[in-house]
Amino acid sequence: MCGIVAYLGPRQAQEVIIKGLKRLEYRGYDSAGIALMNGGLNVYKKKGKVSELESTLKGLNLESHIGMGHTRWATHGEPNDGNAHPHYSATKKLAIIHNGIIENYSALKQDLISKGHSFQSDTDTEVFIHFIEDIKEKEQCALEEAVRLALTKVVGAYAIVVMSLEEPNLLIAARKGSPLVIGVGKDEFFMASDATPIIEYTNEVIYLNDQEIAVIRDNKLSIKDTSNLPLTPYVQIVDMELEAIEKGGYEHFMLKEIFEQPRSIMDCMRGRLDSASGRLVLGGLRDYVNALVNADRIVIIACGTSWHAGLVAEYFFEETCRIPVEVEYASEFRYRNPVIHEGDVVIAISQSGETADTLAAIELAKSKGAIIFGVCNVVGSSIPRATHAGAYTHAGPEIGVASTKAFTAQLTVLYMIALIVAHKKGSISEQNYRELLVELENIPGKVETVLAHDPQILQIAETFKDSTNFLYLGRGYNFPVALEGALKLKEISYIHAEGYPAAEMKHGPIALIDEEMPVVFIATKDSSYEKIISNIQEVKARKGKVISVITEGDTHIPKMSEYVIEIPATLEPLTPLISVIPLQLLSYHMAVLRGCNVDQPRNLAKSVTVE
């Protein structure tokens, strides 16, 4: 989950690297460091954010045309200066940056200690570079061969870049299970965990595959695999604008991304959906749509917010396609012995396309003969390459750690997949199909309407910012929205929050209700409307503070609520696309009012690429 940047070329390396680390800081912000070839192989690192590192570099002679940098999310070893990357080898002739986990590092470390090695950190990464140097000395081989041999012996996940004092124009990179992108410019090369630090300089990139090693020496790139087989680099064009990764006048990326949702939902449908003609096409599904139509069962695997999107999709697939659906946490699925038959369809959802647990779950399902569909946002990421087919969400870069626009984009894609299947299968009437297409096209405008209520939502946040607990309740399609609202609040404001089906309140959570407990009801006018009213009355009878998300024009629920937030009416299955918006804004404002770092909440990182 750490961020990696490296550069070789005519520019000042430290300027490229520091700017790149700032763009990757959403991947980790416990500590940061940089290695430069300037009069030696020099490493500078500091606990804290990239700005802390930047302050320590002021006044130093950092002129160099080759270097690498790292921003860390701690796994092995607490966040401090010593555990920050880059790490030296025993002789300090080599340095490494690393994203991932080396699972057998302890055994390697003990072997190295028996040979006289000593370590300055608690990290698995320092063991890794000592191990590479030990192989190089023992085998008397070139550095790239030592790296290759080391990679055949380590167990775990990695994206690494290695520099050598003895070869000042050399960068060696490799990956397995953690992302790494190479940018190809004019007489220059860039490396990064994703394309965001690269697009300012070039739109030509190479996505390194698992167990591939890239060697850049004297401005020439070669790639081989860990069995030493030379490979031909495949250069792709990145379709990303620099403005997409800037804040654009917003105080935080999260707020910008919340307000981008009318556009990101529309971008998700653009070229795919035309309600006037009844046209709905997802090119990535074309060759495998019959597998979905004929599936006896669909299994959705995901983590976090993507799992909540999967829960909404479960309701919709079963209602429209009449196919049984199971929604699994990928982190649990991968460690069970799940019952998967040939012909089962697995839909894997991930914003980053790099989620380690989801990737492992995909491989397990594939080994049992399942057809795998991917729903991802990041083009060129690992999950799309690991699946048989799928669809990108086209939400644009999501920098804020708390996912917002990715959720609604994932839902939009999942709705479209289900509608394609239901229409082809004949399990939905033509009238209902057309109504849903029309209403999907109307959703961006309705999201705009909700966003206009932002000042009112800020006032509600001001009232409850000092609360220590929150309860979110919903029914049917809005139950997963309750889960998502609670997750957003706790991950960025650090307020304890729980989401429940409203009907389950009497099975335990009602014991928590008192005059200090704010309860958020997603109480739109749908098939559960009368039932949710009863649940609100139960909370009011116990003096709970009720905040209700209601359908515009509802005059009944406001009489029972301290606060209401209106949203436009829509077809019931599509309600989550709208009802989640005020919950995102509420969590955002609560966090800001509490002085929390909204875009970089403590202990979290954007892309969970390690277990």
XYZ file of C-alpha atoms in Angstrom:
611
model
C 0.000 0.000 0.000
C 3.066 2.222 -0.089
C 3.852 4.631 -2.902
C 6.902 4.267 -5.163
C 8.451 6.802 -7.560
C 11.720 6.582 -9.490
C 13.311 8.633 -12.257
C 16.229 8.508 -14.680
C 16.735 11.282 -17.227
C 17.784 14.887 -17.812
C 15.481 16.491 -15.213
C 16.371 17.097 -11.578
C 15.383 13.764 -10.072
C 14.448 15.036 -6.604
C 11.917 17.499 -8.052
C 10.184 14.764 -10.048
C 10.256 12.358 -7.119
C 8.991 14.726 -4.411
C 6.127 15.887 -6.627
C 5.327 12.261 -7.439
C 5.370 11.224 -3.779
C 2.857 13.947 -2.970
C 0.550 12.530 -5.614
C 0.979 9.039 -4.207
C 0.605 10.032 -0.571
C -2.913 8.590 -0.518
C -1.177 5.183 -0.625
C 0.654 5.780 2.653
C 1.777 8.674 4.799
C 3.572 7.233 7.827
C 6.997 8.248 6.550
C 8.785 9.192 3.340
C 12.258 8.995 1.872
C 14.356 9.546 -1.208
C 17.600 8.120 -2.605
C 19.739 10.128 -5.039
C 22.976 9.507 -6.867
C 24.817 12.760 -6.090
C 28.423 12.270 -5.074
C 27.445 8.864 -3.760
C 24.310 6.849 -3.125
C 22.630 9.117 -0.576
C 19.439 8.351 1.315
C 17.284 10.944 3.079
C 14.164 9.885 5.007
C 11.814 11.149 7.655
C 8.845 10.024 9.731
C 5.618 11.761 8.773
C 4.234 13.125 5.544
C 6.163 14.038 2.417
C 6.135 17.679 3.553
C 8.238 16.657 6.580
C 10.803 15.077 4.269
C 10.738 18.119 2.031
C 11.569 20.361 4.988
C 14.616 18.258 5.909
C 15.923 18.515 2.317
C 15.954 22.307 2.203
C 19.422 23.748 1.725
C 21.003 20.452 0.678
C 22.771 19.874 -2.615
C 20.406 17.426 -4.264
C 21.474 17.749 -7.871
C 21.004 14.379 -9.502
C 19.497 12.870 -12.606
C 18.636 9.504 -11.108
C 16.779 8.694 -7.928
C 13.864 7.001 -6.241
C 11.415 7.807 -3.477
C 8.885 6.125 -1.223
C 5.922 7.065 0.954
C 5.101 4.393 3.501
C 2.105 2.657 5.018
C 3.659 0.662 7.841
C 3.467 -3.129 7.911
C 6.662 -4.471 9.497
C 8.003 -1.959 12.010
C 6.397 1.138 13.479
C 6.485 4.469 11.618
C 9.807 6.152 12.400
C 12.882 7.516 10.634
C 14.723 4.203 10.773
C 11.917 2.135 9.286
C 11.273 4.623 6.488
C 12.407 3.679 2.985
C 14.776 3.618 1.108
C 16.918 1.023 2.885
C 20.618 0.351 2.373
C 22.304 -2.995 1.954
C 25.040 -4.038 4.393
C 27.789 -2.221 2.459
C 25.540 0.730 1.558
C 26.361 0.099 -2.070
C 22.742 -0.815 -2.806
C 19.441 0.801 -1.868
C 15.851 -0.375 -2.252
C 12.283 0.868 -2.032
C 9.502 -1.675 -1.643
C 5.726 -1.915 -1.618
C 4.430 -5.230 -0.308
C 5.247 -7.861 2.286
C 8.006 -10.479 2.284
C 6.406 -13.302 4.243
C 9.561 -15.362 4.786
C 11.680 -12.392 5.828
C 12.164 -13.723 9.366
C 13.875 -16.916 8.181
C 15.976 -14.926 5.708
C 16.928 -12.465 8.434
C 18.083 -15.181 10.816
C 20.237 -16.724 8.093
C 21.780 -13.347 7.296
C 22.448 -12.611 10.973
C 24.293 -15.930 11.204
C 26.510 -14.633 8.387
C 27.312 -11.456 10.297
C 24.691 -9.061 8.964
C 23.225 -6.415 11.274
C 20.075 -4.412 10.647
C 19.140 -0.815 11.308
C 15.372 -1.243 11.026
C 12.551 -3.642 11.853
C 11.429 -3.950 8.245
C 11.228 -6.886 5.886
C 12.488 -4.534 3.164
C 15.936 -4.070 4.702
C 16.238 -7.866 4.878
C 15.328 -7.989 1.185
C 18.186 -5.714 0.060
C 20.703 -7.450 2.352
C 19.591 -10.740 0.807
C 20.091 -9.403 -2.734
C 23.588 -8.197 -1.880
C 24.438 -11.511 -0.181
C 23.482 -13.390 -3.369
C 25.456 -10.959 -5.521
C 28.602 -11.489 -3.464
C 28.186 -15.242 -3.155
C 27.393 -15.836 -6.826
C 29.753 -13.112 -8.112
C 27.035 -12.086 -10.546
C 25.598 -8.889 -11.988
C 23.099 -6.998 -9.867
C 20.124 -7.778 -12.095
C 20.946 -11.492 -11.847
C 21.172 -11.199 -8.056
C 17.767 -9.508 -7.997
C 16.305 -12.228 -10.197
C 17.706 -15.021 -8.020
C 16.450 -13.295 -4.860
C 12.969 -12.991 -6.310
C 12.843 -16.751 -6.908
C 13.451 -17.313 -3.185
C 11.308 -14.700 -1.446
C 7.683 -15.424 -0.584
C 5.119 -12.653 -0.645
C 4.192 -9.557 -2.605
C 6.484 -6.842 -3.867
C 7.018 -3.912 -6.131
C 10.660 -2.869 -5.799
C 13.189 -0.488 -7.269
C 16.909 -0.989 -6.634
C 19.826 1.433 -7.150
C 23.542 0.696 -7.083
C 26.475 2.919 -6.129
C 28.687 0.995 -8.535
C 26.329 1.535 -11.487
C 25.112 5.131 -11.207
C 22.966 4.975 -14.364
C 21.006 1.869 -13.407
C 17.488 1.281 -12.067
C 16.148 -2.234 -11.550
C 12.458 -2.780 -10.827
C 10.280 -5.842 -10.337
C 6.770 -6.674 -9.239
C 4.597 -9.477 -7.948
C 1.192 -8.726 -6.483
C 1.885 -4.997 -6.065
C 1.468 -2.506 -8.904
C 4.295 -0.868 -10.812
C 4.080 1.339 -13.908
C 6.948 2.501 -16.132
C 6.602 5.808 -17.953
C 8.497 6.171 -21.220
C 9.528 9.715 -22.165
C 12.072 11.218 -24.534
C 15.444 10.048 -23.196
C 13.918 9.556 -19.748
C 12.067 6.931 -17.731
C 9.708 7.119 -14.776
C 8.524 4.426 -12.385
C 5.585 4.654 -10.016
C 2.920 2.674 -8.195
C 0.340 4.146 -10.557
C 0.236 6.632 -13.404
C -0.587 9.757 -11.369
C 3.061 10.890 -10.909
C 3.847 10.152 -14.547
C 1.130 11.793 -16.653
C 2.601 15.278 -16.253
C 5.600 14.113 -18.278
C 4.381 11.357 -20.613
C 1.245 9.414 -21.477
C 3.174 6.358 -22.683
C 3.382 3.667 -20.009
C 4.232 0.029 -19.517
C 2.292 -1.888 -16.876
C 4.746 -4.379 -15.448
C 3.225 -7.839 -14.995
C 3.745 -10.191 -12.095
C 7.194 -11.752 -11.898
C 8.664 -9.372 -14.452
C 11.927 -7.472 -13.980
C 12.669 -4.169 -15.694
C 16.235 -2.941 -16.119
C 16.941 0.648 -17.160
C 20.611 1.160 -17.918
C 22.063 4.111 -19.816
C 18.586 5.165 -21.017
C 17.730 1.748 -22.424
C 14.903 -0.431 -21.095
C 14.811 -4.220 -21.087
C 12.284 -6.515 -19.448
C 12.527 -10.191 -18.589
C 10.726 -12.571 -16.269
C 12.093 -14.310 -13.198
C 12.960 -17.367 -15.307
C 15.296 -15.052 -17.303
C 13.149 -15.052 -20.453
C 13.436 -11.738 -22.362
C 10.105 -9.998 -22.978
C 8.931 -7.328 -25.401
C 7.614 -4.238 -23.585
C 4.000 -3.335 -24.405
C 3.588 0.443 -24.364
C 0.085 1.785 -23.722
C -1.353 5.298 -23.887
C -2.812 6.558 -20.600
C -6.087 8.443 -20.975
C -5.823 10.709 -17.939
C -5.745 14.477 -17.628
C -3.479 16.284 -15.166
C -6.442 18.307 -13.882
C -8.111 15.087 -12.732
C -5.488 14.584 -10.030
C -5.518 18.181 -8.778
C -7.974 19.562 -6.221
C -9.456 22.091 -8.631
C -10.275 24.688 -5.977
C -11.818 22.266 -3.478
C -10.429 22.106 0.058
C -10.080 18.332 -0.088
C -10.005 15.630 -2.748
C -12.899 13.882 -1.013
C -15.170 16.904 -1.402
C -14.112 17.312 -5.036
C -14.859 13.654 -5.716
C -18.273 13.835 -4.037
C -19.175 16.784 -6.257
C -17.786 15.036 -9.350
C -20.413 12.296 -9.129
C -22.926 13.739 -11.593
C -20.140 13.714 -14.179
C -18.553 10.402 -13.129
C -21.909 8.588 -13.251
C -22.569 10.096 -16.672
C -19.070 9.143 -17.856
C -19.762 5.604 -16.703
C -22.818 5.439 -18.993
C -21.429 7.480 -21.887
C -21.320 5.479 -25.117
C -22.918 2.521 -23.370
C -26.505 3.547 -22.648
C -29.054 5.275 -24.859
C -32.538 5.110 -23.361
C -34.202 6.614 -26.449
C -33.241 3.606 -28.546
C -33.166 1.106 -25.710
C -29.481 0.504 -26.441
C -27.274 -0.772 -23.629
C -23.855 -2.207 -24.488
C -20.811 -3.085 -22.399
C -18.117 -4.104 -24.866
C -16.088 -5.939 -22.251
C -18.950 -8.387 -21.611
C -19.796 -9.193 -25.215
C -17.986 -12.515 -25.442
C -19.122 -13.743 -22.031
C -22.648 -12.385 -21.600
C -24.140 -15.850 -22.183
C -22.180 -17.135 -19.199
C -24.099 -14.651 -17.047
C -27.423 -15.357 -18.721
C -27.023 -19.098 -18.154
C -25.393 -18.902 -14.725
C -26.925 -20.985 -11.957
C -25.331 -18.689 -9.419
C -23.371 -15.439 -9.223
C -20.802 -14.838 -6.499
C -19.701 -11.252 -5.893
C -16.337 -10.755 -4.159
C -15.087 -7.423 -2.874
C -13.802 -5.541 0.164
C -14.935 -2.418 2.016
C -17.029 0.042 0.030
C -16.924 -2.250 -3.011
C -18.523 -4.972 -0.887
C -21.384 -2.599 -0.108
C -21.835 -1.992 -3.835
C -21.975 -5.755 -4.245
C -24.773 -5.998 -1.681
C -26.873 -3.528 -3.674
C -26.104 -5.518 -6.816
C -27.287 -8.710 -5.105
C -30.753 -7.208 -4.639
C -30.875 -5.958 -8.235
C -29.546 -9.101 -9.939
C -31.942 -11.320 -8.046
C -34.899 -9.030 -8.726
C -34.262 -8.472 -12.430
C -32.285 -11.537 -13.541
C -33.776 -14.127 -11.176
C -30.319 -15.563 -10.543
C -29.264 -16.371 -6.960
C -26.398 -14.159 -5.785
C -23.969 -14.467 -2.898
C -21.815 -11.537 -1.774
C -18.533 -12.486 -0.128
C -15.776 -10.587 1.587
C -12.785 -11.452 -0.579
C -10.620 -11.628 2.557
C -12.790 -14.470 3.905
C -13.549 -16.178 0.603
C -9.880 -16.747 -0.181
C -9.205 -18.620 3.079
C -12.242 -20.903 2.959
C -12.777 -23.878 0.750
C -15.741 -22.314 -1.067
C -18.102 -24.386 -3.164
C -17.489 -23.174 -6.708
C -18.549 -25.170 -9.755
C -17.480 -24.855 -13.354
C -19.747 -22.325 -14.986
C -20.346 -20.319 -11.817
C -19.840 -16.622 -12.431
C -17.771 -14.523 -10.042
C -17.914 -10.729 -10.200
C -14.898 -9.063 -8.580
C -15.255 -5.398 -7.640
C -12.301 -3.140 -6.807
C -11.714 0.568 -7.276
C -7.945 0.218 -7.574
C -7.891 -3.125 -9.338
C -5.006 -4.056 -7.037
C -6.775 -5.233 -3.856
C -4.655 -8.150 -2.638
C -7.470 -10.187 -1.086
C -9.674 -9.770 -4.152
C -6.841 -10.820 -6.472
C -6.223 -13.932 -4.372
C -9.947 -14.731 -4.351
C -10.036 -14.400 -8.147
C -7.206 -16.897 -8.549
C -8.954 -19.339 -6.207
C -12.237 -19.070 -8.116
C -10.465 -19.443 -11.481
C -8.735 -22.595 -10.247
C -12.179 -24.089 -9.621
C -13.404 -23.286 -13.132
C -15.440 -20.123 -12.509
C -15.898 -17.382 -15.111
C -14.572 -14.110 -13.630
C -15.876 -10.622 -14.413
C -14.051 -7.574 -13.125
C -15.518 -4.175 -12.235
C -12.615 -1.755 -11.729
C -11.734 1.896 -12.075
C -7.995 1.878 -12.790
C -7.134 0.984 -16.381
C -4.262 -1.456 -16.677
C -4.489 -2.621 -13.070
C -4.035 -6.234 -12.019
C -7.650 -7.357 -11.605
C -8.722 -6.532 -15.186
C -5.751 -8.537 -16.397
C -6.627 -11.463 -14.125
C -10.285 -11.734 -15.171
C -11.951 -13.220 -18.240
C -13.957 -10.086 -18.971
C -15.353 -7.012 -17.288
C -16.009 -3.308 -17.423
C -14.192 -0.198 -16.279
C -16.170 2.351 -14.296
C -14.469 5.378 -15.918
C -14.899 7.399 -12.713
C -11.509 9.056 -13.124
C -8.750 9.060 -10.498
C -10.016 8.825 -6.923
C -7.367 10.309 -4.631
C -9.310 10.616 -1.374
C -8.802 7.501 0.721
C -12.521 7.307 1.568
C -14.195 6.052 -1.589
C -17.141 8.109 -2.863
C -17.489 8.459 -6.619
C -16.094 4.945 -7.093
C -19.077 3.556 -5.159
C -21.705 5.196 -7.352
C -19.749 4.338 -10.505
C -19.502 0.695 -9.448
C -23.239 0.639 -8.814
C -23.887 2.144 -12.237
C -21.821 -0.547 -13.973
C -23.434 -3.317 -11.929
C -26.918 -2.022 -12.769
C -26.006 -1.999 -16.468
C -24.608 -5.537 -16.336
C -27.775 -6.798 -14.644
C -30.029 -5.022 -17.135
C -28.136 -6.479 -20.100
C -28.467 -9.970 -18.621
C -32.114 -9.571 -17.629
C -33.070 -8.198 -21.046
C -31.281 -10.971 -22.932
C -32.704 -13.571 -20.576
C -36.234 -12.197 -20.819
C -36.614 -12.014 -17.044
C -37.598 -8.341 -17.160
C -40.443 -6.777 -19.105
C -39.610 -4.444 -21.968
C -41.490 -1.654 -20.187
C -39.550 -2.071 -16.940
C -36.284 -2.313 -18.866
C -36.971 0.953 -20.701
C -38.087 2.705 -17.495
C -34.852 1.742 -15.755
C -32.736 2.934 -18.679
C -34.502 6.296 -18.714
C -34.155 6.709 -14.968
C -30.463 5.769 -15.020
C -29.909 8.623 -17.458
C -31.775 10.935 -15.059
C -29.632 10.040 -12.039
C -26.779 12.559 -12.623
C -29.236 15.461 -12.574
C -30.837 14.151 -9.395
C -27.424 13.843 -7.737
C -26.875 17.529 -8.620
C -30.081 18.335 -6.742
C -28.849 16.560 -3.615
C -25.463 18.282 -3.772
C -27.287 21.620 -3.593
C -28.338 20.665 -0.033
C -24.701 20.763 1.106
C -25.114 23.884 3.327
C -28.022 22.224 5.156
C -25.995 19.037 5.685
C -23.142 21.136 7.103
C -25.554 22.528 9.707
C -26.553 19.007 10.743
C -22.876 18.075 11.027
C -22.255 21.067 13.291
C -24.969 19.808 15.636
C -23.598 16.279 15.944
C -19.828 16.733 15.482
C -19.105 15.887 19.129
C -21.119 12.672 19.144
C -19.265 9.493 20.019
C -21.636 7.015 18.363
C -23.958 6.909 15.356
C -26.465 4.349 14.130
C -27.483 4.056 10.451
C -30.640 2.151 9.531
C -32.185 1.243 6.194
C -34.304 -1.440 4.562
C -34.117 -3.228 1.238
C -31.896 -1.451 -1.262
C -31.065 1.145 1.392
C -29.655 -1.324 3.918
C -26.264 -1.442 2.128
C -26.404 2.366 1.990
C -26.718 2.387 5.785
C -23.582 0.228 5.972
C -21.752 2.572 3.603
C -22.832 5.680 5.522
C -21.549 4.201 8.767
C -18.260 3.184 7.156
C -17.680 6.664 5.749
C -18.292 8.290 9.130
C -15.986 6.064 11.129
C -13.129 5.929 8.640
C -12.675 9.695 8.313
C -14.156 11.217 11.502
C -13.177 8.389 13.912
C -16.710 8.351 15.350
C -17.948 4.849 16.125
C -20.824 4.071 13.764
C -22.784 0.972 12.836
C -25.148 0.214 9.978
C -28.037 -2.228 10.350
C -31.154 -3.356 8.553
C -33.844 -1.345 10.306
C -35.830 -4.495 11.065
C -32.855 -5.875 13.014
C -32.871 -2.973 15.453
C -35.095 -4.890 17.873
C -32.599 -7.775 17.835
C -29.972 -5.871 19.793
C -29.080 -2.353 18.620
C -32.190 -0.806 20.174
C -30.467 -1.260 23.538
C -28.086 1.535 22.506
C -30.799 4.115 21.934
C -30.947 7.033 24.357
C -31.070 10.815 24.143
C -27.369 10.905 23.192
C -27.668 8.559 20.206
C -28.064 10.069 16.713
C -29.835 7.651 14.370
C -29.725 8.157 10.607
C -32.657 6.598 8.749
C -32.629 6.160 4.996
C -36.400 6.511 4.831
C -37.367 7.078 1.208
C -40.869 6.373 -0.134
C -40.534 2.803 -1.298
C -41.983 -0.625 -0.591
C -40.700 -0.505 3.011
C -41.959 2.986 3.785
C -44.583 2.019 6.385
C -42.149 -0.323 8.097
C -39.425 2.326 8.357
C -41.936 4.724 9.909
C -42.534 2.158 12.644
C -38.780 1.907 13.225
C -38.497 5.691 13.524
C -41.281 5.708 16.097
C -39.456 3.062 18.110
C -36.355 5.272 18.228
C -38.363 8.371 19.105
C -40.042 6.519 21.981
C -36.569 6.014 23.451
C -35.521 9.652 22.936
C -33.054 8.976 20.109
C -32.136 11.857 17.791
C -33.475 11.112 14.310
C -31.876 12.309 11.061
C -33.924 11.126 8.096
C -33.051 10.965 4.412
C -36.465 11.270 2.784
C -38.101 11.587 -0.605
C -38.900 15.133 -1.702
C -42.404 16.168 -0.686
C -42.732 13.687 2.196
C -44.720 15.471 4.925
C -45.068 12.580 7.371
C -41.519 11.615 8.392
C -40.377 15.231 9.017
C -42.856 15.368 11.924
C -40.972 12.517 13.604
C -37.410 13.677 12.842
C -35.139 16.315 14.300
C -33.532 16.764 10.882
C -34.428 15.698 7.359
C -32.500 15.715 4.089
C -34.630 15.507 0.964
C -33.608 13.611 -2.144
C -35.462 13.392 -5.479
C -37.783 10.468 -6.114
C -36.475 7.668 -8.307
C -37.230 4.034 -9.064
C -36.659 2.010 -5.900
C -33.711 -0.108 -7.140
C -31.793 3.028 -8.150
C -32.304 4.846 -4.839
C -28.801 4.006 -3.497
C -27.212 6.142 -6.227
C -28.914 9.161 -4.677
C -29.432 8.299 -1.003
C -25.714 7.728 -0.420
C -24.798 11.297 -1.423
C -26.034 13.095 1.745
C -24.303 10.452 3.881
C -21.004 11.127 2.106
C -21.405 14.859 2.709
C -22.389 14.352 6.347
C -19.292 12.257 7.045
C -17.092 14.763 5.219
C -18.342 17.765 7.203
C -18.235 15.893 10.516
C -14.595 14.994 9.898
C -13.586 18.521 8.883
C -15.332 20.031 11.918
C -13.479 17.574 14.168
C -10.135 18.581 12.659
C -9.497 15.218 11.005
C -7.327 14.748 7.932
C -10.118 13.907 5.509
C -8.040 12.752 2.546
C -5.532 10.813 4.650
C -7.335 9.270 7.648
C -5.133 7.636 10.239
C -4.034 4.035 9.709
C -5.673 3.819 6.273
C -4.391 3.815 2.713
C -6.243 3.943 -0.573
C -5.207 0.698 -2.164
C -4.923 -2.366 0.076
C -2.230 -4.248 -1.794
C -1.018 -6.240 1.219
C -2.836 -8.591 3.580
